[in-house]
Amino acid sequence: EDTMNTQPTTPKWQARWHRKTVLRSAAVALVALLVSAACSSGVSVSVDSTQPAETVEETADVHVTLTIDPSIVAADLSLPGLTEGEVRPVAGTADEDGEVAKFIENELWVTTDDETVLASYIERFNGTVIAQIDADEVGIDGVVSQYLLRVELPETAGEGELNADLSRLGVIGSGDFSISSESGRSLILAAAAASSLEAPVGINWVGESDSLDDRILNEAPVGSAGSGHPGVSYDPNVFNWPAFDGGPNRQLDIGVAEAWRALDASGKNGPVTLAILDQGFEPNQDWPDGLISSSVIPFTDALGSPAGSSCGSDACRWHGTNTVSAAMALSGNGYGAAGPAGPVARPMVVYTSPDFFFANMAVLRARASGAQIASMSFGTVVPWYVAWSVLPFENTTKALASNGMLMFASAGNSGVSVDKLKCFVRCWEKAWVTPCENDGVICVGGTQYQTDRRSQGSNYGPEDVNIYAPYSLWVGPDPLHTQNEARLVDGTSFSAPFVAGVAALVWAANPSLRGAEVKQILYDTASPSADPDVNRFVNAQEAVKVALGNIAPEVTLLSPSDGRVVELHQPVRLQVNVRDFEDGGPSCCVVVWQDSNGNALGTGVDVEVVFDTPGEVQLSATATDTTGLSTSVTTTIQVRNTAPRMTIVNPRQGTEVFQGVPFDVQGTSFDVNVGGPLDCGFLVWTTDVNSDLTVFGCETSLTLMTLGPRQLTLTGQDFDGAFGTTTIDIVVVEAPENLPPAVTIAEPIVGASLANQLTTLQGSAVDPEGDTDLTYEWVLTWPYDLETGTGEGTEVIGNSAEFVWDPADQLEPFQSGDDASMVLLLELKVTDSAGNVGVDSVQLSLIQIG
């Protein structure tokens, strides 16, 4: 009878099957090794090493029958050979429920550093070493040399010898099992007999893949959830994916994208070397830089080689490409999908065979090549009566974990408990799911796409499935899916590399952590689930937060940019954006601005400052969070005193003035630093002739006594010492006998602004000869160009010394009500009876706000 029990009658290994079992061994060395390998895999042994092996009391109760049934494994099932032209035949054993575990039917896995012991096994089984792992070359404490032997076995005795050997190994239980071939049966019998001798002997089991701020990071533009996920739609923004989202609208407590933001804020970006052990790797632009690749399989390239025919379907031919995507696809590149470790990973891929000797070799290769983390998306279910044969593989994973490596494995996709018990009088665990249940391996189960509940397809188990992650994840292109499209795929094959990717984030957050500490952080920060089958599910955001400790605020300078020129006496906005991982947005922190001399400039993320001294100024903004951690940004600006802008309104360029006759000069100024005109007392009129007089003022008169051309210059000085000048050319000519009238505009004054209302124009003229027969003409030019002295439109608007003018009669903006701003020139021309013309002018401005 099969039962479920969260409190099994025995802990792992023998404890998986019975309590207080004595593991018999003919050699003390074997006993010591088995005790070591059993610690966390659950082997519970009690051995008196002072007692001779042959007198150890046998307490195990075991009864196993094996029946040949060729139908449980395809007759021609095999793996590619290790030399060209050969094949490696696959057999299988099935339990009463029909669950089949496959193995190479003519290979034994021997673990020993003693060449004499190895030689005895080779002779005993007529064996040939076809692959080996040299402990000295590996150089990792606890790893023993391992040899894969191709053996030629005679037909052995029956179940009686098997049960005796299992009893000596401490196995308990009873059951009927099927074997696909006589060769497979002989191998199991031989392995059980050999494991009672000088060294652990394993069976080479064959596994199967388990595949079934602005917060905007966009991946592939389109995605397909497939028919298995009704109602699930694709969003290119990773921040909206359930496994990645964060902030107030997060769907799950995972928050990968928020973890990225925290790492970015702290300046931590790895790299962390993350290895994927699999088949079918084809790199694409979604893989991080720095790829390390290798193959442990002869005649097989690490890259570009699809999985072998043993994977079962075309869907798994490029399984490795998809597991890489689940672990570390690059984020925010508009291509494919995204994996947790994308921003921090140095990718490593190791092409391995489905059989576990080479999986064992692959994980050792990964560690020797610098991998800190390894993900294994494959596994097999080894029946209880041969579970001892997994010890060589477990010895490796235990040793690697002790040396600081993190290993993750998928729990499987059968929807059953890996801790399931079989009971008849006593209870024992039905099977060893390897590598999921290996010592040193973190076993990962899968949750539904948008909830923390276990996916129906995921295996589970309160004792041995250590942590959960999404069962359904978006992955990118592979050689069978070449379009830039994200696909939602299912399986703990993807859950395991996902958690491995989160572990890489944690290690990037704090590179000084040991592997065991990263593992503990993953466990301690994992979120609880209302589903009793889910003991914990990964929380990337909290794990990274713990690894980082409190993070200083992130401060981004918005204004002014480095090197920017700002105007003296003019307001300048100082702006930063502040965020704190723990405390949130701008309100998280106190921001203080100061200059390089320590002068306080203001407090806040947006401050307005006026600088009163020209020159280079270094500014700093320091943000301090609620715990007292601070971050500063600096920028250097140039405070400029811009020279005043000067304009000569009268006389015009090329004007002829009369020798010895006063003429009016009129000028304007604008100081951008104060936003208005200079004081008229700081305007100076000069010419290029030294004998000419110098006069001061905005409006005054000037008399030139010598004939000839002149450069007339208007100079203005601001309060901070900057000079502005402008120059026109005039000519001094002899005065006629009859001089033109002297004209003065009284209203409007120079620089006046026109509004949409009636305006009084008032002027006067005096003829030097006393002529009173004067003709008045008001002329408007618009818009007036100060540089060229021209305008687009000119019109006479009045013919008397004084009259009321409606600007809307000539100026279209006043008619339409549109926004407008322009300069106007208003002239009063007065002609005497002899035809001599005198002129005065004023510069005006039009400001119309619609």
Tab-separated table of C-alpha atoms in Angstrom, residues 408-620:
chain	number	residue	atom	x	y	z
A	408	PHE	CA	20.072	23.354	-8.043
A	409	ALA	CA	18.032	20.523	-9.526
A	410	SER	CA	14.480	20.244	-10.793
A	411	ALA	CA	12.037	18.263	-8.664
A	412	GLY	CA	10.359	16.661	-11.670
A	413	ASN	CA	7.053	16.971	-13.464
A	414	SER	CA	5.048	13.928	-12.429
A	415	GLY	CA	2.932	15.744	-9.860
A	416	VAL	CA	3.890	13.288	-7.093
A	417	SER	CA	5.695	13.466	-3.784
A	418	VAL	CA	9.390	12.645	-3.846
A	419	ASP	CA	8.986	11.646	-0.177
A	420	LYS	CA	6.249	9.110	-0.881
A	421	LEU	CA	6.356	6.070	1.380
A	422	LYS	CA	5.577	2.407	0.798
A	423	CYS	CA	4.376	0.499	3.821
A	424	PHE	CA	3.985	-3.162	4.653
A	425	VAL	CA	4.358	-3.744	8.395
A	426	ARG	CA	7.097	-1.068	8.262
A	427	CYS	CA	7.409	1.961	5.987
A	428	TRP	CA	10.172	2.934	3.607
A	429	GLU	CA	10.573	5.630	1.000
A	430	LYS	CA	9.639	4.397	-2.457
A	431	ALA	CA	12.505	5.917	-4.419
A	432	TRP	CA	15.508	8.218	-4.496
A	433	VAL	CA	14.923	11.078	-6.943
A	434	THR	CA	18.400	12.031	-8.113
A	435	PRO	CA	19.945	14.609	-8.236
A	436	CYS	CA	16.990	16.346	-6.533
A	437	GLU	CA	17.464	14.433	-3.263
A	438	ASN	CA	21.266	14.300	-3.352
A	439	ASP	CA	23.133	15.736	-0.416
A	440	GLY	CA	24.293	19.260	-1.273
A	441	VAL	CA	21.635	19.824	-3.948
A	442	ILE	CA	18.797	22.341	-3.628
A	443	CYS	CA	15.683	20.742	-5.100
A	444	VAL	CA	13.263	23.153	-6.788
A	445	GLY	CA	9.544	22.663	-7.328
A	446	GLY	CA	7.154	24.745	-9.405
A	447	THR	CA	4.212	27.041	-8.648
A	448	GLN	CA	1.386	28.173	-10.887
A	449	TYR	CA	1.987	31.089	-13.258
A	450	GLN	CA	0.284	33.807	-11.216
A	451	THR	CA	-0.112	32.244	-7.750
A	452	ASP	CA	1.962	30.740	-4.963
A	453	ARG	CA	0.112	27.406	-5.257
A	454	ARG	CA	1.907	24.308	-6.486
A	455	SER	CA	1.480	23.606	-10.150
A	456	GLN	CA	-0.284	20.301	-10.649
A	457	GLY	CA	2.610	19.086	-12.789
A	458	SER	CA	5.314	19.731	-10.204
A	459	ASN	CA	6.661	17.086	-7.867
A	460	TYR	CA	6.665	18.064	-4.231
A	461	GLY	CA	7.741	16.855	-0.813
A	462	PRO	CA	8.105	18.620	2.532
A	463	GLU	CA	11.404	16.898	3.296
A	464	ASP	CA	13.294	17.040	0.020
A	465	VAL	CA	11.800	19.733	-2.249
A	466	ASN	CA	13.543	22.694	-0.696
A	467	ILE	CA	12.127	25.738	-2.478
A	468	TYR	CA	9.648	26.653	-5.202
A	469	ALA	CA	9.638	29.022	-8.168
A	470	PRO	CA	7.293	29.576	-11.123
A	471	TYR	CA	6.619	26.415	-13.117
A	472	SER	CA	5.702	28.454	-16.208
A	473	LEU	CA	8.245	30.963	-17.489
A	474	TRP	CA	8.822	33.031	-20.613
A	475	VAL	CA	11.823	31.947	-22.686
A	476	GLY	CA	13.254	33.284	-25.931
A	477	PRO	CA	14.185	31.901	-29.352
A	478	ASP	CA	15.988	28.643	-30.074
A	479	PRO	CA	16.833	26.877	-33.370
A	480	LEU	CA	13.265	25.516	-33.572
A	481	HIS	CA	11.698	28.912	-32.763
A	482	THR	CA	13.761	31.483	-34.615
A	483	GLN	CA	11.417	34.480	-34.490
A	484	ASN	CA	11.959	37.183	-31.885
A	485	GLU	CA	9.099	35.899	-29.799
A	486	ALA	CA	8.735	34.962	-26.141
A	487	ARG	CA	7.178	31.574	-25.372
A	488	LEU	CA	5.615	30.433	-22.103
A	489	VAL	CA	7.075	27.005	-21.253
A	490	ASP	CA	6.279	24.657	-18.390
A	491	GLY	CA	8.373	22.479	-16.139
A	492	THR	CA	10.583	22.409	-13.081
A	493	SER	CA	13.353	22.313	-15.696
A	494	PHE	CA	12.844	26.074	-15.783
A	495	SER	CA	12.025	26.548	-12.090
A	496	ALA	CA	15.493	25.280	-11.102
A	497	PRO	CA	17.562	27.622	-13.313
A	498	PHE	CA	15.259	30.467	-12.288
A	499	VAL	CA	16.184	29.992	-8.616
A	500	ALA	CA	19.829	29.506	-9.638
A	501	GLY	CA	19.584	32.910	-11.323
A	502	VAL	CA	18.173	34.455	-8.141
A	503	ALA	CA	21.086	32.931	-6.209
A	504	ALA	CA	23.427	34.696	-8.647
A	505	LEU	CA	21.732	38.004	-7.809
A	506	VAL	CA	22.271	37.371	-4.104
A	507	TRP	CA	25.922	36.509	-4.651
A	508	ALA	CA	26.387	39.617	-6.790
A	509	ALA	CA	24.853	41.686	-3.999
A	510	ASN	CA	27.476	40.402	-1.567
A	511	PRO	CA	30.434	38.591	-3.190
A	512	SER	CA	31.938	37.816	0.236
A	513	LEU	CA	29.149	35.359	1.051
A	514	ARG	CA	29.841	31.636	1.105
A	515	GLY	CA	27.639	29.280	-0.849
A	516	ALA	CA	25.964	27.996	2.314
A	517	GLU	CA	25.171	31.585	3.317
A	518	VAL	CA	23.587	32.345	-0.059
A	519	LYS	CA	21.493	29.200	0.326
A	520	GLN	CA	20.408	30.218	3.824
A	521	ILE	CA	19.428	33.696	2.624
A	522	LEU	CA	17.273	32.115	-0.099
A	523	TYR	CA	15.546	29.972	2.531
A	524	ASP	CA	15.206	32.676	5.191
A	525	THR	CA	13.717	35.276	2.840
A	526	ALA	CA	11.459	32.897	0.906
A	527	SER	CA	7.758	33.659	1.132
A	528	PRO	CA	5.215	31.326	2.719
A	529	SER	CA	2.350	29.833	0.756
A	530	ALA	CA	-1.188	28.946	1.706
A	531	ASP	CA	-0.630	25.691	-0.169
A	532	PRO	CA	0.583	22.984	2.266
A	533	ASP	CA	2.550	21.370	-0.556
A	534	VAL	CA	4.672	24.530	-0.956
A	535	ASN	CA	6.998	24.985	2.008
A	536	ARG	CA	8.482	28.218	0.641
A	537	PHE	CA	8.820	30.046	-2.662
A	538	VAL	CA	11.717	32.215	-3.700
A	539	ASN	CA	11.655	35.962	-3.002
A	540	ALA	CA	14.381	37.637	-5.048
A	541	GLN	CA	13.697	41.146	-3.818
A	542	GLU	CA	13.995	40.284	-0.121
A	543	ALA	CA	16.966	37.960	-0.671
A	544	VAL	CA	18.937	40.676	-2.451
A	545	LYS	CA	17.876	43.200	0.157
A	546	VAL	CA	19.267	41.021	2.950
A	547	ALA	CA	22.492	40.353	1.044
A	548	LEU	CA	23.046	44.031	0.348
A	549	GLY	CA	22.151	45.241	3.806
A	550	ASN	CA	20.787	48.754	3.939
A	551	ILE	CA	21.422	50.481	0.617
A	552	ALA	CA	22.437	54.097	0.432
A	553	PRO	CA	20.030	56.254	-1.573
A	554	GLU	CA	20.415	56.528	-5.314
A	555	VAL	CA	20.705	60.139	-6.480
A	556	THR	CA	20.390	61.109	-10.138
A	557	LEU	CA	21.264	64.647	-11.175
A	558	LEU	CA	18.632	66.232	-13.402
A	559	SER	CA	19.795	69.870	-13.551
A	560	PRO	CA	22.103	71.648	-14.066
A	561	SER	CA	24.195	69.366	-16.245
A	562	ASP	CA	27.944	69.282	-15.776
A	563	GLY	CA	29.630	72.182	-17.598
A	564	ARG	CA	26.423	74.137	-18.083
A	565	VAL	CA	26.712	77.946	-18.343
A	566	VAL	CA	24.210	79.880	-16.231
A	567	GLU	CA	23.616	83.608	-15.997
A	568	LEU	CA	24.733	85.752	-13.121
A	569	HIS	CA	21.829	87.023	-10.972
A	570	GLN	CA	19.362	84.785	-12.823
A	571	PRO	CA	17.435	81.959	-11.056
A	572	VAL	CA	18.881	78.481	-11.641
A	573	ARG	CA	16.942	75.283	-10.817
A	574	LEU	CA	18.884	72.591	-8.984
A	575	GLN	CA	17.089	69.261	-9.407
A	576	VAL	CA	17.799	65.649	-8.504
A	577	ASN	CA	15.798	62.444	-8.518
A	578	VAL	CA	16.181	60.384	-5.347
A	579	ARG	CA	15.087	56.844	-4.595
A	580	ASP	CA	15.878	54.514	-1.743
A	581	PHE	CA	15.417	50.756	-1.967
A	582	GLU	CA	14.045	50.519	1.556
A	583	ASP	CA	12.197	53.824	1.879
A	584	GLY	CA	10.913	54.477	-1.637
A	585	GLY	CA	10.848	57.684	-3.668
A	586	PRO	CA	11.832	61.343	-3.133
A	587	SER	CA	10.227	61.598	0.312
A	588	CYS	CA	12.655	58.936	1.521
A	589	CYS	CA	15.518	61.296	2.081
A	590	VAL	CA	16.723	64.741	3.100
A	591	VAL	CA	18.564	66.406	0.216
A	592	VAL	CA	21.036	69.199	1.008
A	593	TRP	CA	22.704	71.371	-1.653
A	594	GLN	CA	25.956	73.242	-1.137
A	595	ASP	CA	28.821	74.715	-3.128
A	596	SER	CA	32.484	73.751	-2.986
A	597	ASN	CA	33.102	76.285	-0.227
A	598	GLY	CA	30.528	74.618	1.984
A	599	ASN	CA	27.931	77.349	1.551
A	600	ALA	CA	24.403	76.019	1.960
A	601	LEU	CA	22.270	76.555	-1.138
A	602	GLY	CA	18.997	74.957	-0.125
A	603	THR	CA	17.196	71.764	0.840
A	604	GLY	CA	15.039	69.527	-1.317
A	605	VAL	CA	14.960	67.731	-4.657
A	606	ASP	CA	14.047	70.952	-6.505
A	607	VAL	CA	15.740	74.186	-5.377
A	608	GLU	CA	15.992	77.604	-7.058
A	609	VAL	CA	19.267	79.471	-6.530
A	610	VAL	CA	20.657	82.826	-7.718
A	611	PHE	CA	24.436	83.174	-8.055
A	612	ASP	CA	25.870	86.653	-7.407
A	613	THR	CA	29.508	86.002	-8.302
A	614	PRO	CA	30.734	84.988	-11.750
A	615	GLY	CA	33.133	82.083	-12.279
A	616	GLU	CA	33.275	78.280	-11.886
A	617	VAL	CA	31.116	76.779	-9.147
A	618	GLN	CA	31.033	73.148	-8.022
A	619	LEU	CA	27.682	72.061	-6.645
A	620	SER	CA	26.836	68.959	-4.619
